[in-house]
């Protein structure tokens, strides 16, 4: 069965690495995989999103509106921005940690992400909001937020990839000195 995954966030959050880990795990299973990233002004905190499609007979990397099985969102406003891609009954994994857009900071805006989270809870049946500030503090590093969210997505069962399969890919794609902290993020229990 084919799976369509959208990952979204802002530059520097590890969105592209998370998508590459998913794609590599799917290829290890012998699935066809196509992916595409839109990086934009990533170095300046701009929007970043990735489409990952896996399964049989995948012919295009881009996911159409209302076709994503799951959205893994590293930032609340980016989650709302990508919402048109989520199919009816699809799942959303979202970090509660906001990243203030440059335009908001220049206009003295008060953006804290809470309105976005409330909106998602109102319009979606399946949304998992993760307090990534708290989780990363308990894990011991803010640099594993992407892997933390990836682990939460794997645990939904939607991806069709197991934690062990992702851990095997982390061993192959991430330097050894970061294995333990990434495994800790993958194993973190979301309440």
PDB file of C-alpha atoms in Angstrom:
ATOM      1  CA  UNK A   1       0.000   0.000   0.000  1.00  0.00           C
ATOM      2  CA  UNK A   2       1.370   3.390  -0.968  1.00  0.00           C
ATOM      3  CA  UNK A   3       2.130   6.034   1.666  1.00  0.00           C
ATOM      4  CA  UNK A   4       2.316   9.788   1.228  1.00  0.00           C
ATOM      5  CA  UNK A   5       4.168  11.782   3.886  1.00  0.00           C
ATOM      6  CA  UNK A   6       4.609  15.539   4.147  1.00  0.00           C
ATOM      7  CA  UNK A   7       7.246  16.935   6.511  1.00  0.00           C
ATOM      8  CA  UNK A   8       7.342  20.667   7.153  1.00  0.00           C
ATOM      9  CA  UNK A   9       9.155  23.180   9.292  1.00  0.00           C
ATOM     10  CA  UNK A  10      11.612  26.027   9.001  1.00  0.00           C
ATOM     11  CA  UNK A  11      15.259  26.092   8.086  1.00  0.00           C
ATOM     12  CA  UNK A  12      17.595  24.421  10.548  1.00  0.00           C
ATOM     13  CA  UNK A  13      15.059  22.056  12.134  1.00  0.00           C
ATOM     14  CA  UNK A  14      16.195  18.898  10.344  1.00  0.00           C
ATOM     15  CA  UNK A  15      13.177  18.438   8.095  1.00  0.00           C
ATOM     16  CA  UNK A  16      15.253  17.232   5.147  1.00  0.00           C
ATOM     17  CA  UNK A  17      17.245  14.733   7.252  1.00  0.00           C
ATOM     18  CA  UNK A  18      14.017  13.259   8.652  1.00  0.00           C
ATOM     19  CA  UNK A  19      12.632  12.835   5.125  1.00  0.00           C
ATOM     20  CA  UNK A  20      15.868  11.179   3.991  1.00  0.00           C
ATOM     21  CA  UNK A  21      15.706   8.725   6.930  1.00  0.00           C
ATOM     22  CA  UNK A  22      12.132   7.767   5.991  1.00  0.00           C
ATOM     23  CA  UNK A  23      13.085   7.335   2.330  1.00  0.00           C
ATOM     24  CA  UNK A  24      16.154   5.245   3.171  1.00  0.00           C
ATOM     25  CA  UNK A  25      14.151   2.978   5.505  1.00  0.00           C
ATOM     26  CA  UNK A  26      11.511   2.454   2.810  1.00  0.00           C
ATOM     27  CA  UNK A  27      14.175   1.627   0.200  1.00  0.00           C
ATOM     28  CA  UNK A  28      15.715  -0.918   2.599  1.00  0.00           C
ATOM     29  CA  UNK A  29      12.291  -2.605   2.622  1.00  0.00           C
ATOM     30  CA  UNK A  30      12.389  -2.785  -1.171  1.00  0.00           C
ATOM     31  CA  UNK A  31       9.715  -0.138  -1.711  1.00  0.00           C
ATOM     32  CA  UNK A  32       9.732   2.372  -4.532  1.00  0.00           C
ATOM     33  CA  UNK A  33      10.460   5.820  -3.110  1.00  0.00           C
ATOM     34  CA  UNK A  34      10.341   9.320  -4.518  1.00  0.00           C
ATOM     35  CA  UNK A  35      10.899  12.503  -2.580  1.00  0.00           C
ATOM     36  CA  UNK A  36      11.191  16.205  -3.180  1.00  0.00           C
ATOM     37  CA  UNK A  37      12.192  19.095  -0.950  1.00  0.00           C
ATOM     38  CA  UNK A  38      11.340  22.746  -1.166  1.00  0.00           C
ATOM     39  CA  UNK A  39      13.918  24.596   0.828  1.00  0.00           C
ATOM     40  CA  UNK A  40      13.264  28.244   0.004  1.00  0.00           C
ATOM     41  CA  UNK A  41      14.997  30.610   2.413  1.00  0.00           C
ATOM     42  CA  UNK A  42      15.863  27.802   4.813  1.00  0.00           C
ATOM     43  CA  UNK A  43      19.060  29.423   6.001  1.00  0.00           C
ATOM     44  CA  UNK A  44      17.048  32.415   7.205  1.00  0.00           C
ATOM     45  CA  UNK A  45      14.302  30.505   8.991  1.00  0.00           C
ATOM     46  CA  UNK A  46      12.112  30.208   5.905  1.00  0.00           C
ATOM     47  CA  UNK A  47       9.688  27.421   5.124  1.00  0.00           C
ATOM     48  CA  UNK A  48      11.027  23.967   4.364  1.00  0.00           C
ATOM     49  CA  UNK A  49       8.885  21.049   3.325  1.00  0.00           C
ATOM     50  CA  UNK A  50       9.462  17.597   1.948  1.00  0.00           C
ATOM     51  CA  UNK A  51       7.196  15.182   0.150  1.00  0.00           C
ATOM     52  CA  UNK A  52       7.995  11.481   0.518  1.00  0.00           C
ATOM     53  CA  UNK A  53       6.042   8.917  -1.431  1.00  0.00           C
ATOM     54  CA  UNK A  54       6.679   5.220  -0.978  1.00  0.00           C
ATOM     55  CA  UNK A  55       5.084   1.977  -2.054  1.00  0.00           C
ATOM     56  CA  UNK A  56       4.655   0.355  -5.446  1.00  0.00           C
ATOM     57  CA  UNK A  57       4.620   2.086  -8.811  1.00  0.00           C
ATOM     58  CA  UNK A  58       5.406   5.591  -7.591  1.00  0.00           C
ATOM     59  CA  UNK A  59       5.817   7.868 -10.607  1.00  0.00           C
ATOM     60  CA  UNK A  60       5.996  11.387  -9.183  1.00  0.00           C
ATOM     61  CA  UNK A  61       7.484  12.792  -5.977  1.00  0.00           C
ATOM     62  CA  UNK A  62       4.872  15.479  -5.412  1.00  0.00           C
ATOM     63  CA  UNK A  63       1.812  14.806  -3.281  1.00  0.00           C
ATOM     64  CA  UNK A  64      -1.491  16.301  -4.409  1.00  0.00           C
ATOM     65  CA  UNK A  65      -3.823  18.165  -2.073  1.00  0.00           C
ATOM     66  CA  UNK A  66      -5.846  15.831   0.162  1.00  0.00           C
ATOM     67  CA  UNK A  67      -3.470  12.885  -0.486  1.00  0.00           C
ATOM     68  CA  UNK A  68      -1.031  12.889   2.479  1.00  0.00           C
ATOM     69  CA  UNK A  69      -1.519  10.056   4.954  1.00  0.00           C
ATOM     70  CA  UNK A  70       0.430  11.968   7.592  1.00  0.00           C
ATOM     71  CA  UNK A  71       2.012  15.362   8.114  1.00  0.00           C
ATOM     72  CA  UNK A  72       5.005  15.631  10.417  1.00  0.00           C
ATOM     73  CA  UNK A  73       5.200  19.308  11.342  1.00  0.00           C
ATOM     74  CA  UNK A  74       8.182  20.813  13.124  1.00  0.00           C
ATOM     75  CA  UNK A  75       6.433  24.169  13.628  1.00  0.00           C
ATOM     76  CA  UNK A  76       2.728  25.002  14.263  1.00  0.00           C
ATOM     77  CA  UNK A  77       2.229  27.650  11.541  1.00  0.00           C
ATOM     78  CA  UNK A  78       3.911  25.377   8.988  1.00  0.00           C
ATOM     79  CA  UNK A  79       1.485  22.621  10.028  1.00  0.00           C
ATOM     80  CA  UNK A  80      -1.446  24.878   9.216  1.00  0.00           C
ATOM     81  CA  UNK A  81       0.178  25.955   5.937  1.00  0.00           C
ATOM     82  CA  UNK A  82       0.510  22.298   4.814  1.00  0.00           C
ATOM     83  CA  UNK A  83      -2.952  21.242   6.029  1.00  0.00           C
ATOM     84  CA  UNK A  84      -4.474  21.231   2.497  1.00  0.00           C
ATOM     85  CA  UNK A  85      -2.258  18.226   1.692  1.00  0.00           C
ATOM     86  CA  UNK A  86      -3.711  16.031   4.469  1.00  0.00           C
ATOM     87  CA  UNK A  87      -6.323  13.536   3.352  1.00  0.00           C
ATOM     88  CA  UNK A  88      -9.566  13.103   5.254  1.00  0.00           C
ATOM     89  CA  UNK A  89      -8.769  10.883   8.220  1.00  0.00           C
ATOM     90  CA  UNK A  90      -5.037  11.552   7.899  1.00  0.00           C
ATOM     91  CA  UNK A  91      -2.815  12.064  10.944  1.00  0.00           C
ATOM     92  CA  UNK A  92      -0.870  15.131  12.053  1.00  0.00           C
ATOM     93  CA  UNK A  93       2.188  15.046  14.317  1.00  0.00           C
ATOM     94  CA  UNK A  94       3.121  18.596  15.331  1.00  0.00           C
ATOM     95  CA  UNK A  95       5.651  20.269  17.598  1.00  0.00           C
ATOM     96  CA  UNK A  96       4.182  22.861  19.926  1.00  0.00           C
ATOM     97  CA  UNK A  97       7.401  24.908  19.691  1.00  0.00           C
ATOM     98  CA  UNK A  98       6.859  28.014  17.560  1.00  0.00           C
ATOM     99  CA  UNK A  99       9.532  29.677  15.488  1.00  0.00           C
ATOM    100  CA  UNK A 100       8.685  33.327  15.040  1.00  0.00           C
ATOM    101  CA  UNK A 101       8.720  34.317  11.382  1.00  0.00           C
ATOM    102  CA  UNK A 102      10.926  37.263  10.479  1.00  0.00           C
ATOM    103  CA  UNK A 103       7.886  39.271   9.415  1.00  0.00           C
ATOM    104  CA  UNK A 104       6.278  38.762  12.840  1.00  0.00           C
ATOM    105  CA  UNK A 105       9.428  39.767  14.696  1.00  0.00           C
ATOM    106  CA  UNK A 106       9.781  42.919  12.580  1.00  0.00           C
ATOM    107  CA  UNK A 107       6.200  43.960  13.326  1.00  0.00           C
ATOM    108  CA  UNK A 108       6.397  43.246  17.070  1.00  0.00           C
ATOM    109  CA  UNK A 109       3.842  40.466  16.634  1.00  0.00           C
ATOM    110  CA  UNK A 110       3.018  38.188  19.521  1.00  0.00           C
ATOM    111  CA  UNK A 111       3.160  34.840  17.677  1.00  0.00           C
ATOM    112  CA  UNK A 112       3.517  31.894  20.055  1.00  0.00           C
ATOM    113  CA  UNK A 113       1.942  29.090  18.026  1.00  0.00           C
ATOM    114  CA  UNK A 114      -0.959  28.437  20.402  1.00  0.00           C
ATOM    115  CA  UNK A 115      -3.613  29.739  17.983  1.00  0.00           C
ATOM    116  CA  UNK A 116      -2.283  27.402  15.318  1.00  0.00           C
ATOM    117  CA  UNK A 117      -2.387  24.404  17.679  1.00  0.00           C
ATOM    118  CA  UNK A 118      -5.958  25.239  18.744  1.00  0.00           C
ATOM    119  CA  UNK A 119      -7.003  25.515  15.104  1.00  0.00           C
ATOM    120  CA  UNK A 120      -5.472  22.114  14.281  1.00  0.00           C
ATOM    121  CA  UNK A 121      -7.232  20.508  17.247  1.00  0.00           C
ATOM    122  CA  UNK A 122     -10.518  22.008  16.079  1.00  0.00           C
ATOM    123  CA  UNK A 123     -10.325  20.869  12.458  1.00  0.00           C
ATOM    124  CA  UNK A 124      -8.562  17.497  12.774  1.00  0.00           C
ATOM    125  CA  UNK A 125      -9.635  14.227  14.342  1.00  0.00           C
ATOM    126  CA  UNK A 126      -6.080  12.872  14.588  1.00  0.00           C
ATOM    127  CA  UNK A 127      -3.535  15.410  15.813  1.00  0.00           C
ATOM    128  CA  UNK A 128      -0.688  14.615  18.195  1.00  0.00           C
ATOM    129  CA  UNK A 129       0.831  17.749  19.705  1.00  0.00           C
ATOM    130  CA  UNK A 130       4.270  17.211  21.204  1.00  0.00           C
ATOM    131  CA  UNK A 131       5.862  19.547  23.702  1.00  0.00           C
ATOM    132  CA  UNK A 132       9.242  19.304  22.015  1.00  0.00           C
ATOM    133  CA  UNK A 133      10.856  21.814  24.376  1.00  0.00           C
ATOM    134  CA  UNK A 134      10.114  19.536  27.340  1.00  0.00           C
ATOM    135  CA  UNK A 135      10.930  16.337  25.451  1.00  0.00           C
ATOM    136  CA  UNK A 136      14.261  17.616  24.105  1.00  0.00           C
ATOM    137  CA  UNK A 137      15.213  18.856  27.566  1.00  0.00           C
ATOM    138  CA  UNK A 138      14.530  15.381  28.993  1.00  0.00           C
ATOM    139  CA  UNK A 139      16.412  13.718  26.130  1.00  0.00           C
ATOM    140  CA  UNK A 140      19.344  16.081  26.554  1.00  0.00           C
ATOM    141  CA  UNK A 141      19.531  17.843  23.183  1.00  0.00           C
ATOM    142  CA  UNK A 142      17.426  20.214  21.103  1.00  0.00           C
ATOM    143  CA  UNK A 143      19.140  18.909  17.967  1.00  0.00           C
ATOM    144  CA  UNK A 144      17.080  15.703  17.951  1.00  0.00           C
ATOM    145  CA  UNK A 145      13.642  17.288  17.623  1.00  0.00           C
ATOM    146  CA  UNK A 146      13.398  15.976  14.055  1.00  0.00           C
ATOM    147  CA  UNK A 147      14.118  12.402  15.143  1.00  0.00           C
ATOM    148  CA  UNK A 148      11.747  12.762  18.116  1.00  0.00           C
ATOM    149  CA  UNK A 149       8.893  13.710  15.766  1.00  0.00           C
ATOM    150  CA  UNK A 150       9.922  10.964  13.348  1.00  0.00           C
ATOM    151  CA  UNK A 151       9.726   8.429  16.202  1.00  0.00           C
ATOM    152  CA  UNK A 152       6.237   9.656  17.094  1.00  0.00           C
ATOM    153  CA  UNK A 153       5.168   9.259  13.461  1.00  0.00           C
ATOM    154  CA  UNK A 154       6.619   5.736  13.290  1.00  0.00           C
ATOM    155  CA  UNK A 155       4.684   4.791  16.438  1.00  0.00           C
ATOM    156  CA  UNK A 156       1.363   5.712  14.753  1.00  0.00           C
ATOM    157  CA  UNK A 157       1.882   2.809  12.347  1.00  0.00           C
ATOM    158  CA  UNK A 158       0.986   5.020   9.379  1.00  0.00           C
ATOM    159  CA  UNK A 159       4.463   4.926   7.848  1.00  0.00           C
ATOM    160  CA  UNK A 160       4.660   1.132   7.741  1.00  0.00           C
ATOM    161  CA  UNK A 161       8.207   1.381   9.106  1.00  0.00           C
ATOM    162  CA  UNK A 162       9.279   0.084  12.515  1.00  0.00           C
ATOM    163  CA  UNK A 163      11.464   1.796  15.097  1.00  0.00           C
ATOM    164  CA  UNK A 164      14.098  -0.895  14.569  1.00  0.00           C
ATOM    165  CA  UNK A 165      14.149  -0.170  10.828  1.00  0.00           C
ATOM    166  CA  UNK A 166      14.608   3.560  11.490  1.00  0.00           C
ATOM    167  CA  UNK A 167      17.345   2.819  14.045  1.00  0.00           C
ATOM    168  CA  UNK A 168      19.170   0.718  11.433  1.00  0.00           C
ATOM    169  CA  UNK A 169      19.031   3.659   9.013  1.00  0.00           C
ATOM    170  CA  UNK A 170      20.241   6.087  11.712  1.00  0.00           C
ATOM    171  CA  UNK A 171      23.249   3.781  12.215  1.00  0.00           C
ATOM    172  CA  UNK A 172      24.007   4.024   8.490  1.00  0.00           C
ATOM    173  CA  UNK A 173      23.263   7.712   7.869  1.00  0.00           C
ATOM    174  CA  UNK A 174      24.185   9.527  11.106  1.00  0.00           C
ATOM    175  CA  UNK A 175      27.696   9.727  12.601  1.00  0.00           C
ATOM    176  CA  UNK A 176      28.217   7.146  15.365  1.00  0.00           C
ATOM    177  CA  UNK A 177      28.756   9.732  18.097  1.00  0.00           C
ATOM    178  CA  UNK A 178      25.093  10.803  17.631  1.00  0.00           C
ATOM    179  CA  UNK A 179      23.524   7.325  17.630  1.00  0.00           C
ATOM    180  CA  UNK A 180      22.735   7.116  21.342  1.00  0.00           C
ATOM    181  CA  UNK A 181      20.992  10.506  21.564  1.00  0.00           C
ATOM    182  CA  UNK A 182      18.980   9.770  18.404  1.00  0.00           C
ATOM    183  CA  UNK A 183      17.902   6.378  19.748  1.00  0.00           C
ATOM    184  CA  UNK A 184      16.838   8.091  22.956  1.00  0.00           C
ATOM    185  CA  UNK A 185      14.709  10.486  20.866  1.00  0.00           C
ATOM    186  CA  UNK A 186      13.168   7.613  18.870  1.00  0.00           C
ATOM    187  CA  UNK A 187      12.297   5.729  22.068  1.00  0.00           C
ATOM    188  CA  UNK A 188      10.902   8.779  23.904  1.00  0.00           C
ATOM    189  CA  UNK A 189       7.387   8.123  25.198  1.00  0.00           C
ATOM    190  CA  UNK A 190       4.900  10.763  24.091  1.00  0.00           C
ATOM    191  CA  UNK A 191       2.126  11.314  26.633  1.00  0.00           C
TER     192      UNK A 191
END
